[in-house]
Amino acid sequence: MHTNNTFHKTRYIKPQNFSKFTYAKHSHWSILEQYAEELYGQTVEPTKVQLKVYQDLLVYAFIRENIGAGKKLLDVGGGNSRVLKRLSKEYECWNIDPFDGCGNGPTITQENTFRLVRDYMGNFNTELPDNYFDFVFSISALEHTPNDPLVHQRILDDINRVLAPGAYSLHLLDIIFRKENHWVKDMLLYMFDHTAPLNGAMKPLDEMLMDPDLYLMTKEPYDTIWKSRCNNLEYEEFGYPCSVNVLWQKPYQK
Ligand SMILES: C[S@@+](CC[C@H](N)C(=O)[O-])C[C@H]1O[C@@H](n2cnc3c(N)ncnc32)[C@H](O)[C@@H]1O
């Protein structure tokens, strides 16, 4: 049970060491597995779960270790956010999502565990107050942004508008490694280039691929969960899903 401003005793994931978490690694699971029962009520097997489980657990662990209970959280494109559902009794939880099915996202929600703003981040919706949130995050959402630098900048400006001074923002975007033409959306590169990420520069894809610790979603969850949504392509043909993660802090006002 968490009380105000108490954290898990061991802090494995900190803004100061976040360069270790720039892309999904097998070694992260020794930390993430410790949070699975707390988030999902059950243990998880990394080779059998879809990428969202890695992403949910990384965000959840970051919050538990760095953001005190009672703080204000905003999930951008949260859909039926599993993280907010779990945290709703201890944090003030908000979600901005148009619920229009974009990126295979949901069109309906029965969740009453968060305050919902039905819109796109980047539209400067006034239901989201300025300088308000202690943590703004997204899971598998912003890679669905159109490849347009004006849209990218509007989303970043809107996130920075709603963040409280000194607050952190963490975004986990899917990429797909392929034999040719890896699928990496411009929004991800734009975030690394335009936010002063605490985890440093985005790593070159070839460097990630050479890393024996690189974690890729396996064939089993692809076949059972993703394949039917991905034109029934075979796993090897579709490619190998991975998460790239970017963290920044809004500067304190002078
Ligand atoms: C693949 S779904 C992921 C939903 C949820 N984060 C999850 O992990 O289950 C992508 C979601 O992002 C939302 N989305 C995409 N761009 C967005 C934006 N700029 N602002 C808010 N939501 C956005 C879509 O509406 C969709 O619900």
PDB file of N, CA and C and ligand atoms in Angstrom, residues 52 76-79 82 96-98 100 102-103 105-106 119-121 139-141 144 155, ligand 1:
ATOM      1  N   LYS A  52       2.904  -4.262 -25.493  1.00  0.00           N
ATOM      2  CA  LYS A  52       2.262  -3.358 -24.537  1.00  0.00           C
ATOM      3  C   LYS A  52       2.560  -3.745 -23.093  1.00  0.00           C
ATOM      4  N   VAL A  76      -1.577  10.149 -22.684  1.00  0.00           N
ATOM      5  CA  VAL A  76      -1.911  10.690 -24.015  1.00  0.00           C
ATOM      6  C   VAL A  76      -2.225   9.503 -24.932  1.00  0.00           C
ATOM      7  N   GLY A  77      -3.430   9.473 -25.476  1.00  0.00           N
ATOM      8  CA  GLY A  77      -3.829   8.314 -26.292  1.00  0.00           C
ATOM      9  C   GLY A  77      -3.927   7.070 -25.434  1.00  0.00           C
ATOM     10  N   GLY A  78      -4.474   7.236 -24.258  1.00  0.00           N
ATOM     11  CA  GLY A  78      -4.482   6.143 -23.268  1.00  0.00           C
ATOM     12  C   GLY A  78      -5.449   5.019 -23.591  1.00  0.00           C
ATOM     13  N   GLY A  79      -6.432   5.270 -24.485  1.00  0.00           N
ATOM     14  CA  GLY A  79      -7.435   4.222 -24.734  1.00  0.00           C
ATOM     15  C   GLY A  79      -8.020   3.777 -23.408  1.00  0.00           C
ATOM     16  N   ARG A  82      -4.632   0.667 -18.984  1.00  0.00           N
ATOM     17  CA  ARG A  82      -4.471  -0.297 -17.898  1.00  0.00           C
ATOM     18  C   ARG A  82      -3.699   0.329 -16.734  1.00  0.00           C
ATOM     19  N   ILE A  96      -6.279  11.792 -22.471  1.00  0.00           N
ATOM     20  CA  ILE A  96      -6.771  12.496 -23.666  1.00  0.00           C
ATOM     21  C   ILE A  96      -6.689  11.533 -24.833  1.00  0.00           C
ATOM     22  N   ASP A  97      -7.838  11.247 -25.416  1.00  0.00           N
ATOM     23  CA  ASP A  97      -7.906  10.288 -26.526  1.00  0.00           C
ATOM     24  C   ASP A  97      -9.204  10.556 -27.280  1.00  0.00           C
ATOM     25  N   PRO A  98      -9.143  10.648 -28.619  1.00  0.00           N
ATOM     26  CA  PRO A  98     -10.383  10.906 -29.362  1.00  0.00           C
ATOM     27  C   PRO A  98     -11.311   9.695 -29.416  1.00  0.00           C
ATOM     28  N   ASP A 100     -11.414   7.396 -31.602  1.00  0.00           N
ATOM     29  CA  ASP A 100     -11.934   7.264 -32.968  1.00  0.00           C
ATOM     30  C   ASP A 100     -11.355   6.054 -33.695  1.00  0.00           C
ATOM     31  N   CYS A 102      -8.216   5.280 -34.139  1.00  0.00           N
ATOM     32  CA  CYS A 102      -6.907   5.531 -34.771  1.00  0.00           C
ATOM     33  C   CYS A 102      -5.870   4.526 -34.253  1.00  0.00           C
ATOM     34  N   GLY A 103      -5.073   3.954 -35.170  1.00  0.00           N
ATOM     35  CA  GLY A 103      -4.008   3.013 -34.789  1.00  0.00           C
ATOM     36  C   GLY A 103      -4.546   1.769 -34.107  1.00  0.00           C
ATOM     37  N   GLY A 105      -6.847   1.644 -32.110  1.00  0.00           N
ATOM     38  CA  GLY A 105      -7.264   1.983 -30.749  1.00  0.00           C
ATOM     39  C   GLY A 105      -8.760   1.776 -30.576  1.00  0.00           C
ATOM     40  N   PRO A 106      -9.247   1.883 -29.342  1.00  0.00           N
ATOM     41  CA  PRO A 106     -10.667   1.633 -29.074  1.00  0.00           C
ATOM     42  C   PRO A 106     -11.562   2.784 -29.535  1.00  0.00           C
ATOM     43  N   ASP A 119     -10.157  14.180 -27.430  1.00  0.00           N
ATOM     44  CA  ASP A 119      -9.506  15.056 -28.410  1.00  0.00           C
ATOM     45  C   ASP A 119      -8.112  14.498 -28.677  1.00  0.00           C
ATOM     46  N   TYR A 120      -7.440  15.124 -29.636  1.00  0.00           N
ATOM     47  CA  TYR A 120      -6.038  14.823 -29.912  1.00  0.00           C
ATOM     48  C   TYR A 120      -5.154  15.797 -29.143  1.00  0.00           C
ATOM     49  N   MET A 121      -4.107  15.278 -28.515  1.00  0.00           N
ATOM     50  CA  MET A 121      -3.060  16.154 -27.980  1.00  0.00           C
ATOM     51  C   MET A 121      -2.473  16.905 -29.171  1.00  0.00           C
ATOM     52  N   ILE A 139       1.717   5.426 -24.319  1.00  0.00           N
ATOM     53  CA  ILE A 139       2.104   4.041 -24.602  1.00  0.00           C
ATOM     54  C   ILE A 139       1.568   3.679 -25.974  1.00  0.00           C
ATOM     55  N   SER A 140       2.474   3.444 -26.905  1.00  0.00           N
ATOM     56  CA  SER A 140       2.056   2.947 -28.224  1.00  0.00           C
ATOM     57  C   SER A 140       0.984   3.840 -28.848  1.00  0.00           C
ATOM     58  N   ALA A 141       1.153   5.151 -28.766  1.00  0.00           N
ATOM     59  CA  ALA A 141       0.141   6.078 -29.277  1.00  0.00           C
ATOM     60  C   ALA A 141       0.729   7.059 -30.293  1.00  0.00           C
ATOM     61  N   HIS A 144       1.385   6.936 -34.162  1.00  0.00           N
ATOM     62  CA  HIS A 144       0.266   7.061 -35.105  1.00  0.00           C
ATOM     63  C   HIS A 144       0.068   8.505 -35.571  1.00  0.00           C
ATOM     64  N   ILE A 155       2.129  18.877 -30.970  1.00  0.00           N
ATOM     65  CA  ILE A 155       1.960  17.885 -29.894  1.00  0.00           C
ATOM     66  C   ILE A 155       2.972  18.162 -28.768  1.00  0.00           C
TER      67      ILE A 155
HETATM   68  C1  LIG B   1      -2.679   1.705 -30.424  1.00  0.00           C
HETATM   69  S1  LIG B   1      -3.787   2.693 -29.485  1.00  0.00           S
HETATM   70  C2  LIG B   1      -3.023   2.551 -27.892  1.00  0.00           C
HETATM   71  C3  LIG B   1      -3.952   2.854 -26.769  1.00  0.00           C
HETATM   72  C4  LIG B   1      -3.347   2.697 -25.370  1.00  0.00           C
HETATM   73  N1  LIG B   1      -2.247   3.628 -25.160  1.00  0.00           N
HETATM   74  C5  LIG B   1      -2.919   1.297 -25.125  1.00  0.00           C
HETATM   75  O1  LIG B   1      -1.714   1.066 -24.976  1.00  0.00           O
HETATM   76  O2  LIG B   1      -3.766   0.407 -25.082  1.00  0.00           O
HETATM   77  C6  LIG B   1      -3.329   4.329 -29.979  1.00  0.00           C
HETATM   78  C7  LIG B   1      -4.213   5.390 -29.350  1.00  0.00           C
HETATM   79  O3  LIG B   1      -3.595   6.659 -29.497  1.00  0.00           O
HETATM   80  C8  LIG B   1      -4.594   7.612 -29.747  1.00  0.00           C
HETATM   81  N2  LIG B   1      -3.903   8.786 -30.306  1.00  0.00           N
HETATM   82  C9  LIG B   1      -3.115   8.862 -31.401  1.00  0.00           C
HETATM   83  N3  LIG B   1      -2.621  10.110 -31.541  1.00  0.00           N
HETATM   84  C10 LIG B   1      -3.095  10.829 -30.492  1.00  0.00           C
HETATM   85  C11 LIG B   1      -2.953  12.188 -30.062  1.00  0.00           C
HETATM   86  N4  LIG B   1      -2.221  13.071 -30.741  1.00  0.00           N
HETATM   87  N5  LIG B   1      -3.592  12.567 -28.946  1.00  0.00           N
HETATM   88  C12 LIG B   1      -4.343  11.701 -28.224  1.00  0.00           C
HETATM   89  N6  LIG B   1      -4.520  10.414 -28.596  1.00  0.00           N
HETATM   90  C13 LIG B   1      -3.914   9.990 -29.703  1.00  0.00           C
HETATM   91  C14 LIG B   1      -5.584   6.888 -30.626  1.00  0.00           C
HETATM   92  O4  LIG B   1      -6.856   7.487 -30.591  1.00  0.00           O
HETATM   93  C15 LIG B   1      -5.583   5.491 -30.002  1.00  0.00           C
HETATM   94  O5  LIG B   1      -6.571   5.333 -29.012  1.00  0.00           O
END
